[in-house]
Structures are given as structure tokens and as C-alpha cells.
XYZ file of C-alpha atoms in Angstrom:
657
model
C -35.245 -10.458 234.296
C -32.711 -12.013 231.938
C -33.238 -11.307 228.255
C -33.331 -14.531 226.267
C -30.950 -15.452 223.473
C -33.964 -15.736 221.151
C -35.078 -12.187 221.856
C -31.590 -10.864 221.141
C -31.292 -12.851 217.921
C -34.767 -11.822 216.832
C -33.744 -8.176 217.163
C -31.275 -8.834 214.333
C -33.961 -10.565 212.289
C -36.456 -7.749 212.793
C -34.023 -4.982 211.883
C -32.846 -6.913 208.846
C -36.266 -7.629 207.378
C -37.528 -4.123 208.189
C -34.552 -2.363 206.582
C -34.702 -4.466 203.434
C -38.432 -3.860 203.174
C -37.978 -0.093 203.590
C -35.274 -0.032 200.910
C -37.319 -2.358 198.690
C -34.081 -4.202 197.969
C -31.501 -6.256 199.791
C -30.847 -9.692 201.249
C -32.801 -10.518 204.397
C -32.312 -14.294 204.297
C -28.709 -14.589 205.459
C -28.992 -12.180 208.430
C -32.136 -13.948 209.583
C -30.515 -17.368 209.193
C -27.227 -16.458 210.889
C -28.728 -14.333 213.669
C -28.233 -17.059 216.273
C -24.606 -17.618 215.323
C -23.870 -13.902 215.293
C -25.559 -13.403 218.649
C -23.411 -16.033 220.328
C -20.281 -14.664 218.676
C -20.882 -11.013 219.619
C -22.170 -11.648 223.141
C -19.719 -14.315 224.291
C -16.610 -14.541 222.121
C -15.739 -11.558 219.941
C -13.355 -9.143 221.683
C -14.286 -5.562 220.755
C -15.076 -2.161 222.264
C -17.692 0.036 220.545
C -16.235 3.042 222.401
C -12.817 2.343 220.838
C -13.462 0.791 217.422
C -9.796 1.114 216.410
C -8.474 -0.780 219.457
C -5.445 -2.474 217.880
C -5.878 -5.737 219.796
C -9.564 -6.203 218.987
C -10.771 -9.350 217.315
C -11.542 -8.795 213.650
C -14.956 -9.784 212.293
C -15.238 -10.215 208.526
C -18.627 -10.617 206.852
C -17.433 -12.402 203.734
C -21.045 -12.934 202.658
C -21.340 -9.172 202.301
C -24.745 -9.244 200.652
C -26.105 -9.970 204.127
C -24.930 -6.533 205.231
C -27.888 -5.938 207.532
C -26.373 -8.541 209.831
C -23.360 -6.376 210.617
C -25.327 -3.117 210.614
C -27.736 -4.617 213.149
C -24.873 -5.885 215.298
C -23.050 -2.551 215.294
C -26.198 -0.659 216.216
C -27.294 -3.089 218.907
C -23.892 -3.383 220.608
C -23.579 0.365 221.037
C -21.375 1.697 218.253
C -21.997 5.389 217.615
C -23.056 4.505 214.087
C -25.196 3.288 212.488
C -28.039 5.044 214.222
C -31.575 3.766 213.853
C -32.224 6.575 211.399
C -29.287 5.414 209.298
C -30.630 1.862 209.356
C -33.996 3.216 208.218
C -32.082 4.651 205.257
C -30.425 1.365 204.329
C -29.104 1.404 200.736
C -29.834 5.106 200.223
C -27.530 7.764 198.751
C -25.000 9.336 201.135
C -25.960 6.935 203.911
C -23.419 4.661 205.670
C -25.499 1.490 205.514
C -24.609 0.671 201.930
C -25.899 -2.359 200.095
C -22.642 -4.146 200.894
C -20.417 -3.197 203.846
C -17.804 -0.534 203.053
C -14.784 -0.090 205.300
C -14.695 3.684 204.991
C -18.325 4.122 205.995
C -18.595 2.629 209.482
C -16.156 1.874 212.309
C -16.570 -1.811 213.068
C -16.646 -2.742 209.383
C -13.147 -4.131 208.918
C -13.211 -4.417 205.131
C -15.399 -3.888 202.096
C -17.088 -7.160 201.173
C -19.536 -8.351 198.568
C -17.449 -10.031 195.856
C -17.867 -13.523 197.276
C -14.838 -15.351 198.625
C -12.712 -12.256 199.016
C -13.657 -11.666 202.647
C -12.573 -15.220 203.430
C -9.300 -14.781 201.548
C -8.575 -11.347 202.994
C -9.169 -12.741 206.486
C -6.075 -14.879 205.932
C -4.147 -11.609 205.631
C -5.686 -10.315 208.857
C -4.806 -13.524 210.685
C -1.298 -13.508 209.214
C -0.805 -9.899 210.341
C -1.725 -10.874 213.896
C 0.920 -13.615 213.877
C 3.561 -11.227 212.470
C 2.728 -8.580 215.061
C 2.832 -10.997 217.958
C 6.189 -12.331 216.785
C 7.495 -8.766 216.769
C 5.814 -7.329 219.858
C 4.898 -10.259 222.071
C 1.542 -10.915 223.700
C 0.474 -7.270 223.603
C -0.915 -8.393 220.218
C -3.140 -11.439 220.687
C -6.467 -11.594 218.906
C -8.662 -13.723 216.656
C -10.120 -13.192 213.209
C -13.690 -14.428 212.765
C -15.382 -14.843 209.390
C -18.939 -15.519 208.336
C -19.024 -16.995 204.853
C -21.699 -18.615 202.759
C -22.043 -21.338 200.173
C -21.172 -18.850 197.448
C -17.892 -17.913 199.127
C -16.880 -21.565 199.194
C -17.825 -22.074 195.555
C -15.532 -19.260 194.445
C -12.106 -20.479 193.349
C -10.318 -18.048 195.628
C -11.657 -19.985 198.607
C -9.348 -22.864 197.672
C -6.308 -20.575 197.606
C -7.286 -19.064 200.967
C -8.065 -22.337 202.730
C -4.836 -23.903 201.492
C -2.698 -20.962 202.605
C -4.281 -20.694 206.047
C -3.863 -24.396 206.749
C -0.287 -24.407 205.506
C 0.607 -21.422 207.712
C -1.184 -22.921 210.744
C -3.143 -19.735 211.378
C -4.787 -21.024 214.542
C -6.524 -17.766 215.415
C -8.629 -17.782 212.245
C -12.184 -19.061 212.748
C -14.592 -19.402 209.821
C -18.321 -19.796 210.450
C -19.934 -21.309 207.376
C -23.594 -20.475 206.849
C -24.536 -23.937 205.639
C -28.081 -23.239 204.434
C -27.940 -25.088 201.078
C -29.545 -22.185 199.212
C -28.122 -19.937 196.508
C -29.791 -17.410 194.227
C -30.720 -20.014 191.628
C -32.268 -22.345 194.205
C -30.857 -25.330 196.037
C -27.079 -25.640 196.073
C -27.595 -29.267 195.058
C -28.036 -27.978 191.509
C -24.470 -26.712 191.393
C -22.273 -28.250 194.069
C -21.890 -31.516 195.975
C -18.545 -30.949 197.684
C -17.899 -32.395 201.110
C -16.784 -29.123 202.637
C -15.813 -30.653 205.973
C -13.493 -33.090 204.223
C -12.150 -30.306 202.057
C -11.139 -28.158 205.027
C -9.818 -31.172 206.908
C -7.576 -32.029 203.959
C -6.081 -28.532 204.183
C -5.122 -28.991 207.857
C -8.092 -27.187 209.410
C -9.932 -28.022 212.619
C -13.484 -28.794 211.517
C -16.793 -28.998 213.395
C -20.477 -29.093 212.452
C -23.280 -27.640 214.580
C -26.945 -26.740 214.526
C -26.741 -23.042 213.636
C -29.877 -22.325 215.646
C -28.664 -24.007 218.850
C -26.771 -21.416 220.916
C -25.237 -23.988 223.240
C -23.750 -25.943 220.329
C -22.458 -22.758 218.693
C -20.882 -21.600 221.950
C -19.161 -24.943 222.561
C -17.851 -25.058 219.003
C -16.356 -21.577 219.289
C -14.665 -22.543 222.544
C -13.208 -25.638 220.906
C -12.045 -23.618 217.911
C -10.156 -21.222 220.159
C -8.395 -24.100 221.879
C -7.116 -25.694 218.664
C -3.847 -24.540 217.111
C -5.136 -24.998 213.564
C -7.450 -22.634 211.700
C -11.035 -23.641 212.412
C -14.129 -24.048 210.281
C -17.517 -24.447 211.944
C -20.266 -25.609 209.617
C -23.443 -23.990 210.938
C -26.521 -25.741 209.579
C -29.079 -22.949 209.256
C -32.382 -22.114 207.626
C -32.163 -19.102 205.348
C -34.784 -16.529 206.261
C -35.385 -18.259 209.610
C -38.835 -17.366 210.957
C -40.519 -16.411 207.682
C -43.379 -18.953 207.512
C -43.692 -19.394 203.743
C -40.292 -18.235 202.499
C -37.740 -19.611 204.953
C -35.519 -22.283 203.469
C -36.082 -21.045 199.905
C -34.236 -18.820 197.462
C -37.237 -16.502 197.600
C -35.821 -14.960 200.769
C -32.257 -14.679 199.502
C -32.207 -11.364 197.679
C -35.613 -9.691 197.897
C -37.827 -8.073 200.542
C -40.167 -10.420 202.345
C -43.219 -8.271 201.655
C -45.583 -6.741 204.202
C -47.734 -9.847 204.689
C -44.774 -12.188 205.183
C -43.151 -9.749 207.611
C -46.345 -9.615 209.673
C -46.484 -13.399 209.717
C -42.804 -13.593 210.631
C -43.316 -11.261 213.583
C -46.042 -13.542 214.821
C -44.020 -16.703 214.252
C -41.009 -15.287 216.106
C -43.068 -13.838 218.922
C -41.872 -10.333 218.044
C -44.918 -8.056 218.505
C -42.990 -4.784 218.272
C -43.438 -2.092 215.597
C -41.097 -1.606 212.654
C -37.591 -0.433 213.639
C -38.371 -0.630 217.351
C -36.164 -2.545 219.778
C -37.585 -2.843 223.318
C -35.451 -1.244 226.028
C -34.679 -4.483 227.884
C -33.425 -6.192 224.726
C -31.386 -3.150 223.694
C -29.915 -2.965 227.202
C -28.894 -6.609 226.997
C -27.131 -5.946 223.713
C -25.427 -2.823 225.076
C -24.219 -4.828 228.060
C -22.743 -7.396 225.683
C -21.055 -4.566 223.771
C -19.331 -3.388 226.957
C -18.080 -6.757 228.167
C -14.566 -6.272 226.702
C -14.048 -2.654 227.739
C -11.933 -3.734 230.716
C -9.735 -5.732 228.342
C -9.234 -2.649 226.183
C -8.267 -0.652 229.269
C -5.848 -3.367 230.384
C -4.351 -3.458 226.901
C -3.760 0.290 226.949
C -1.890 -0.033 230.238
C 0.185 -2.909 228.887
C 0.990 -0.952 225.724
C 1.971 2.121 227.731
C 4.433 -0.055 229.625
C 6.352 -1.059 226.497
C 9.709 0.438 225.551
C 9.405 3.890 224.033
C 10.974 2.860 220.722
C 8.523 -0.037 220.323
C 5.559 2.234 221.039
C 6.828 4.918 218.680
C 7.365 2.423 215.861
C 3.920 0.864 216.380
C 2.224 4.283 216.411
C 4.116 5.400 213.311
C 2.966 2.305 211.455
C -0.643 2.775 212.570
C -0.527 6.378 211.327
C 0.880 5.234 207.964
C 3.955 7.402 208.434
C 7.256 6.434 206.819
C 10.656 6.582 208.572
C 12.321 9.961 208.216
C 15.487 8.417 206.788
C 13.752 7.027 203.703
C 13.734 10.049 201.390
C 17.421 10.848 201.956
C 18.352 7.215 201.355
C 16.388 7.064 198.099
C 17.910 10.334 196.929
C 21.403 9.028 197.645
C 20.549 5.888 195.660
C 19.244 8.021 192.775
C 22.377 10.170 192.767
C 24.662 7.154 192.682
C 22.765 5.632 189.760
C 22.503 8.883 187.813
C 26.258 9.404 188.086
C 27.118 5.734 187.521
C 24.279 4.464 185.325
C 23.800 0.770 184.679
C 21.740 -0.989 182.029
C 19.430 -3.387 183.822
C 15.826 -4.527 183.567
C 13.473 -2.489 185.724
C 12.587 -5.689 187.610
C 16.269 -5.713 188.674
C 16.121 -1.964 189.313
C 13.175 -2.653 191.621
C 15.229 -5.182 193.576
C 18.030 -2.631 193.842
C 15.613 -0.022 195.173
C 14.135 -2.489 197.648
C 17.635 -3.143 198.911
C 17.627 0.472 200.092
C 13.975 0.605 201.190
C 13.470 -2.621 203.136
C 16.133 -2.093 205.832
C 14.589 1.314 206.594
C 10.877 0.642 206.103
C 10.713 -2.449 208.272
C 6.947 -2.777 207.912
C 7.188 -3.911 204.293
C 6.106 -7.518 203.803
C 7.307 -8.802 200.457
C 6.233 -11.785 198.453
C 5.701 -13.421 195.108
C 3.311 -15.908 193.563
C 6.006 -18.529 192.913
C 8.120 -16.127 190.827
C 10.561 -14.727 193.375
C 13.573 -15.119 191.117
C 11.730 -13.559 188.176
C 9.992 -10.742 190.038
C 13.119 -9.868 192.068
C 10.968 -9.139 195.121
C 13.142 -10.595 197.894
C 16.022 -8.721 199.486
C 18.799 -10.161 201.604
C 17.354 -8.784 204.861
C 14.042 -10.639 204.395
C 13.674 -14.073 205.976
C 10.750 -16.267 204.870
C 7.505 -16.379 206.846
C 6.562 -19.939 207.768
C 3.929 -21.642 209.875
C 6.574 -22.213 212.528
C 8.293 -18.828 212.391
C 6.506 -15.520 211.830
C 9.536 -13.322 212.453
C 10.304 -13.073 208.728
C 9.148 -10.507 206.200
C 8.819 -12.500 202.989
C 5.868 -14.613 201.845
C 6.181 -17.460 199.393
C 2.564 -17.281 198.181
C 2.775 -20.157 195.728
C 0.840 -20.107 192.470
C -2.022 -18.173 194.049
C -2.062 -14.758 192.377
C -5.619 -13.848 193.430
C -5.094 -15.231 196.926
C -1.834 -13.316 197.292
C -3.548 -10.062 196.383
C -6.401 -10.640 198.830
C -3.989 -11.553 201.626
C -2.064 -8.345 200.947
C -5.312 -6.421 201.374
C -5.724 -8.045 204.790
C -2.147 -7.218 205.780
C -2.711 -3.572 204.848
C -6.114 -3.336 206.540
C -4.758 -4.759 209.783
C -2.960 -1.463 210.185
C 0.762 -2.084 210.599
C 2.114 -3.355 207.313
C 2.884 -2.263 203.762
C 2.546 -5.393 201.652
C 3.984 -5.824 198.193
C 3.787 -8.887 196.010
C 4.860 -9.915 192.572
C 3.770 -11.906 189.568
C 3.839 -11.394 185.798
C 1.956 -8.378 184.492
C -0.291 -10.617 182.400
C -1.598 -12.205 185.606
C -3.050 -8.957 186.859
C -6.114 -10.509 185.253
C -6.053 -13.152 187.984
C -5.504 -10.472 190.644
C -7.878 -7.888 189.269
C -10.826 -8.266 191.617
C -8.535 -7.925 194.648
C -6.722 -4.977 193.055
C -10.116 -3.366 192.592
C -10.912 -3.867 196.274
C -7.520 -2.371 197.195
C -8.512 0.709 195.224
C -12.064 0.818 196.568
C -10.836 0.458 200.157
C -8.032 3.014 199.632
C -5.322 0.632 200.811
C -1.571 1.059 200.287
C -0.873 -2.254 198.574
C 1.941 -2.392 196.040
C 1.718 -4.825 193.132
C 5.061 -5.630 191.508
C 4.169 -6.769 187.997
C 7.110 -7.805 185.859
C 7.554 -9.034 182.268
C 5.328 -6.159 181.282
C 5.235 -6.242 177.468
C 6.197 -8.121 174.324
C 9.710 -7.535 175.658
C 9.464 -10.790 177.614
C 9.940 -12.512 174.271
C 9.791 -16.223 173.669
C 7.063 -17.118 176.174
C 4.687 -15.726 173.588
C 1.263 -14.096 173.508
C -0.142 -16.034 176.476
C 2.357 -14.184 178.668
C 2.615 -10.846 176.840
C 0.324 -8.243 178.458
C -0.621 -5.981 175.585
C -3.977 -4.728 176.900
C -3.290 -4.740 180.625
C -1.704 -1.338 181.109
C -4.605 0.589 179.647
C -7.226 -1.578 181.305
C -5.618 -1.000 184.704
C -5.239 2.723 184.073
C -9.005 2.803 183.640
C -9.527 1.689 187.250
C -10.308 4.543 189.676
C -7.928 5.230 192.569
C -5.123 3.053 191.243
C -1.683 4.371 190.284
C 0.028 2.407 187.509
C 3.755 3.196 187.260
C 5.874 2.133 184.283
C 9.399 3.391 184.956
C 12.136 3.692 182.336
C 15.330 2.974 184.263
C 16.871 2.560 187.719
C 16.265 6.151 188.800
C 12.646 6.225 187.673
C 12.051 2.862 189.364
C 13.348 4.203 192.679
C 11.122 7.250 192.323
C 8.131 5.038 191.534
C 8.767 3.011 194.679
C 9.002 6.150 196.795
C 5.817 7.563 195.283
C 3.962 4.304 195.919
C 5.136 4.171 199.530
C 4.160 7.789 200.164
C 0.692 7.313 198.675
C -1.361 6.193 201.688
C -4.828 6.190 200.126
C -4.483 4.009 197.052
C -2.707 0.940 195.725
C 0.031 1.104 193.126
C 1.179 -1.164 190.338
C 4.815 -1.183 189.276
C 4.967 -2.376 185.687
C 8.495 -3.661 185.139
C 10.514 -5.102 182.284
C 12.278 -8.371 181.784
C 14.766 -6.853 179.311
C 17.613 -4.499 180.199
C 17.034 -0.792 179.559
C 19.462 1.967 178.690
C 19.505 4.595 181.472
C 17.736 7.839 180.570
C 18.068 9.746 183.858
C 21.755 10.624 184.110
C 21.470 14.022 185.806
C 20.560 13.932 189.474
C 17.768 15.849 191.135
C 16.279 15.298 194.582
C 12.883 16.112 193.095
C 10.726 13.049 192.483
C 9.862 13.508 188.819
C 7.874 10.268 188.617
C 5.607 11.580 191.389
C 4.413 14.192 188.879
C 3.179 11.445 186.553
C 4.978 12.911 183.538
C 7.794 15.360 182.950
C 9.989 16.700 180.184
C 12.963 14.374 179.981
C 14.660 16.116 177.062
C 13.883 19.549 175.672
C 14.033 20.391 171.992
C 16.961 22.327 170.556
C 14.893 25.173 169.172
C 11.111 25.565 168.926
C 9.736 22.070 169.203
C 8.104 20.644 166.128
C 7.660 17.213 167.700
C 6.791 15.929 171.188
C 7.332 12.233 171.834
C 5.550 10.778 174.854
C 6.772 7.390 176.038
C 6.695 5.058 179.025
C 8.984 2.414 180.453
C 11.048 0.460 177.979
C 10.022 2.707 175.105
C 11.516 5.875 176.587
C 14.963 4.891 175.297
C 13.422 4.469 171.832
C 12.012 7.970 172.084
C 15.422 9.323 173.090
C 17.123 7.620 170.129
C 14.451 8.925 167.735
C 14.874 12.436 169.124
C 18.623 12.302 168.487
C 18.002 11.317 164.877
C 15.332 13.975 164.295
C 17.420 16.694 165.945
C 20.378 15.746 163.757
C 18.152 16.253 160.731
C 17.044 19.689 161.891
C 13.686 18.705 163.381
C 13.504 20.080 166.961
C 12.094 17.304 169.135
C 11.367 16.960 172.835
C 10.772 13.801 174.886
C 8.238 13.441 177.667
C 8.511 10.471 180.005
C 5.056 9.563 181.328
C 5.568 6.816 183.898
C 2.124 7.264 185.489
C -0.858 8.619 183.581
C -3.014 8.339 186.714
C -0.828 10.755 188.669
C -0.336 13.047 185.673
C -4.089 13.356 185.250
C -4.281 14.739 188.788
C -1.831 17.568 188.134
C -3.013 21.090 187.423
C -4.130 21.925 183.914
C -1.292 24.428 183.697
C 1.265 21.712 184.439
C -0.362 19.288 182.007
C -0.334 21.911 179.257
C 3.302 22.726 180.002
C 4.395 19.099 179.785
C 2.345 18.112 176.748
C 3.375 21.329 175.002
C 2.097 22.753 171.739
C 4.304 21.113 169.117
C 2.462 20.554 165.837
C 3.313 16.835 165.829
C 2.707 14.603 168.852
C 3.772 10.981 169.118
C 3.021 8.332 171.751
C 4.937 5.071 171.892
C 4.269 2.130 174.195
C 4.544 -1.634 173.709
C 0.869 -2.124 174.501
C -2.430 -1.433 172.791
C -2.806 2.005 171.225
C -6.212 2.596 172.768
C -6.267 5.583 175.099
C -3.170 7.443 173.957
C -5.278 9.887 171.960
C -5.986 11.565 175.315
C -2.408 12.836 175.339
C -1.437 13.214 171.686
C -4.835 14.101 170.212
C -6.977 12.392 167.619
C -4.491 13.404 164.934
C -1.487 12.299 166.945
C 0.828 9.465 165.949
C 0.439 6.394 168.144
C 2.969 3.597 167.882
C 1.925 0.457 169.691
C 0.020 -2.804 169.374
C -3.166 -3.631 167.497
C -3.048 -7.347 168.253
C -1.745 -9.952 170.630
C 1.985 -10.646 170.607
C 3.980 -13.597 169.295
C 6.706 -15.998 170.391
C 10.183 -14.809 169.424
C 13.201 -13.041 170.904
C 12.266 -9.561 172.121
C 14.311 -7.579 169.548
C 12.616 -9.482 166.746
C 9.196 -8.762 168.196
C 9.828 -5.018 168.473
C 10.874 -4.942 164.826
C 7.967 -7.156 163.733
C 5.369 -4.974 165.430
C 7.007 -1.731 164.365
C 7.777 -0.435 167.839
C 11.155 1.093 167.083
C 12.921 4.430 167.025
C 13.041 4.137 163.234
C 9.252 3.858 163.176
C 8.979 7.105 165.102
C 11.344 8.915 162.743
C 9.562 7.611 159.656
C 6.117 8.527 160.983
C 7.235 12.039 161.887
C 8.853 12.636 158.508
C 5.777 11.357 156.707
C 3.622 13.745 158.714
C 5.949 16.678 158.004
């Protein structure tokens, strides 16, 4: 006897309402409303293998509306993934359990990314779809898969959706399919209270293939997905659904959006759906039907493995190295040679230029880097001569012109990293990390190697004024868990920061770089990566140190000049360069104590807010920095105006003595 579509979809609805009820929190409405769409997708279209969740050529499924997490947990369980088990679903939203309130990529195979902040799943999916195009251009048809997204009204209200939709249409990402849960309900009630956009026209205007279907009619859904796969544009399918489908008194209302249905409503829903089975019980015939659906692509996975095994050995080795997040063996020696050359023949350049110089060494060796900038390529210095642009007609390049889409760029980079083969880096001004911040946070939460090249990093950018001078950004970003913020002082430190960021496979990095030229401070070569320690003694004191000056980036040269003055006046002074507080904080206490030392006077200097530096120089330490926003003037005038000078260090030390 053939199991009906309704029975299979109702299994999702039952698990979703039961799990939310058991947790006494969650969002049952979306999984119940989109159960029909998801059933058609997972039983007839999505290419996946629960026995090999990491199959590189699988289709990617992104639940952008991550609050409806029980949809994906139900699907993974029903299709035969090892996890989540029924016991884990019973423990939905509980401590140390994989079925978290919102899907988390590290918790369950089959969850492609962490979602929940609305719109970001949609935007990150553009990165997944872009990665597929890049891989196929490089490797041929051995890489050939789709990216499917379920998004809601909230995702499309978020501003990032505009950036994502525009980029995908411009790049002609024809293997991206978005299924919009068009249920007209948000937390506050009807979406008519907040939005009246014509979403179909909006997507059409951005060069998408657009369809509208009854989201509870499996035949219409199936036909729309077939049509989407035939079109060479990205596709949006508007699925008209009823939120909380099947709940007699709550369906179609915001009452089912983010709260348990309640025991009485669940009982009535079971009756309305014709689902007479106990809580958390899936009948064997329905479970078998789902397991059969989960196995329907196993032969494709086996065929893919044979095709991959038939590729040239160098192609296979490179692909495997990328998947394992391993860097080419030649990289470290090349960076060390670059460091040696620049220590022996130092040049005064901005660290944004130093970054470009380092990338000139890195990019020809690490061919999986995908560079880019949010319309500031010439200012961020992110493009090297070996990088051709990526276009909708040619995906053989390695450089993305992201346009003025800082948030979108960051989300796309997350998708490129999550896909498994690429190391994305992208640039904008440091002040616009505010626009990128939510995506940076997801990079950190998902433990992805994404490198953010943030230039014009202080009042040193000068005349553009306080709107563009990031005084608070360094410390606010340092407060974010699992994020390394590097602020190098010269060419050598910049190269070391790049190498450290590339070698760090479990977190994103920010390179905070200057507009203004900096005097070299590292003029003695060592193969040791000093920046990778977070902080190190740049200059020792002549005699027992009375003063330790801790500085970062452009202020290290000020610390060096101040030390020379103090030493000349008989005040033994040492300089500590601290390019990355995040890495330094992870060093042993013995190393931290050695570097910070025990001088009676400790000074910190940085062209940003003073907040936070007391951690390193103590509550009685001298902190030279900003207490306000910046101003519009040439950079040298600003440093003098705000008292961020070597003379200020000397004066403060003498006053303390």
C-alpha cells in the first residue's frame, strides 16, 4: 500500500507540534505550514544521502526561517540521518542536545548553516550557489548541484534580502531556488500591518524566474520545482500557505507562530489531520516511506564517487586538501621569504598596501582564496594581478565585485566558506563592520575561516571625518567570542597576520589596516610568526624596565619614538606590540606575564576608545586614546588634536614618575 503525501507531511506536523509542546517553547506554525512543500522537496527533488551527509555534490538545503527549526529536525530524522534520534527530538531546545532552538551547523550533519537571524540564510545561500558555479568552472560536471532555501515573510522584510536578491540575479545563479513561505503572518499579526510589497514583481525586477503556487498542493509544488530547475535564472516560488496548518482554532493566526499549541489544540489538530497516533510516534509504514525517500539518491552518490575517483590525481588531491582545510606546503616558506626581504629592505607603506603586497605572495599559492570588496577595491587593496573578476558569464575568476553591499558580501563569504572549498576574504572600511556585524557574528558562531579586510581603521583616515573614523569598532569587535582581530604595525606584521588568519581554521579574522603610511618596526628577520602569539616584546629596555608601552598598528611607531626619547633621558623603556588581543588572551599565563612584564609604569596607546585597555595596563595604567568621535582634518592634525602622539606618552610617563 502506497503511503500518501498527506501522511508523510503530517508526520512533520506531528513531530513539530509535539516537540514544541514538550519544550514549552518554539515555533510550530512554520513547520506545520511548510510541511507539504518540504515533503515534495525532500522526496522528489533534493539530492542528498543520509548515509553520507558530507557528499560534496549534494544539494544544499538552507532553512533561512530558522525559527521553524523543527521542520529540518523532522526531515533529518524521517529521512534516515543518524541524528537526530527520536529521543533527541523529545529533548528539543534542551541543554547539551543537538536540536537547538535554531539550527546550528556544528550540531547535526544535514544542517548546512546556523540560521535564525532572518534574511541571513537567504543571503548566505547566494554564497553556496556561487561556490557551486566556481567549483564547476574549475572541475567540470563532477560538481553539479542546487541550493534550495525556505524563507519567510520576515526574511524578505530584512534589508539584507535586497542585497542577496540583487546579487543572485546579477550573477545569474540559476541553481538557486528559493521557496517563500507566503503565509501573511508575522509575530505582531498580519503582515498587512507592516508590508505591502509585491514580492513577485520585486524578484522579477532582479532577473529571477518567479512562480506562485498553492503551498498545500503537492502537484503544483512539484511542477514549480521542475520548472525552476529548467530555468537558467535563480528561481523564487511563492508558496501560499496557512501557518499552523491543521490546528482548528489557531491556524492562520500569529497565535501559532511562536508558542506551543497547547494540549487541547494538539488533540484537536490530530483529529483534524486524521493523525490518531500517540505523541512522538511515527507509524512504521510512514517511516518506511520516508526512509525510502532518503535513499533515493544513494546511487547518485555512488556514481559521483566513481566519477571523482576517475579524475586526475592532482585535481583529486587539490580538492581533498581544500575540503580538509589544509594549506599548500609552499605557503609558509614563501611568506617567510617575503618577511625577510621586507625586514632587510623596509618600506614605509600603509598596512592596506602591505596587505596587497602579502596577497601578491599568498594568492598564487593558495588558489582557493576568493577575494572581493564592497565597491572599494582600490581603497582596500584586495585584488591581486592573478585574480580575474567573477561574472555571471564567467565563473573562472577569483575576485568578486560585491558592490555597495557590505552585509551581503559578508553573508556570501560565509556561504563560500561553508561550501567547503574556498577561503573568502572581502574588504570595506573598518567603520562599516557595523553593517557587516551580524554576518561576522555568524562567521564566529559557525567557526568559519572568513577573513575580513577592514581598512581606514582609525582617525588616521583624516578628512572624511567622524562618520568614517572607527573609534569604537576595535574594542567592540574584540568583545565578540571566537573572532581574531589583527591590527598589524608594518609590512612584516601584516604578512604574519595574513598567515595566522589563513592557518586558523575554526574562526574568522579581521585585519584592521591603515590608510596612512607607517614606519617599519620589524627590521630584524625571524621565521617565527610573532603576530600569531597575539603580542610580543618588540623592543627591550636598556636596563631594568621602568616603563612598558603597549601599542597596536599605527601607534607602534609612536611607542618606538617615545621609547627612544625616554631611554635617552635615562628611563629604561620597553615596547610591546599587541596586534591581536584575542590571540594573546589565549596564551599561557606565564607567557602573558612575561610579555606584559612588571615595570612600575604601564602605558597603552591606540587611536581608538580607551575602554578595555585597563585589562593590560591595570587600573592605574596610562591609556592614551580616544574619548569621543573623531573630526574632519588631515591625519597629522587629528593625532595632535586628540593627543595621540609620542610626546604625549613621554609627558604622561614623566608626570607619573
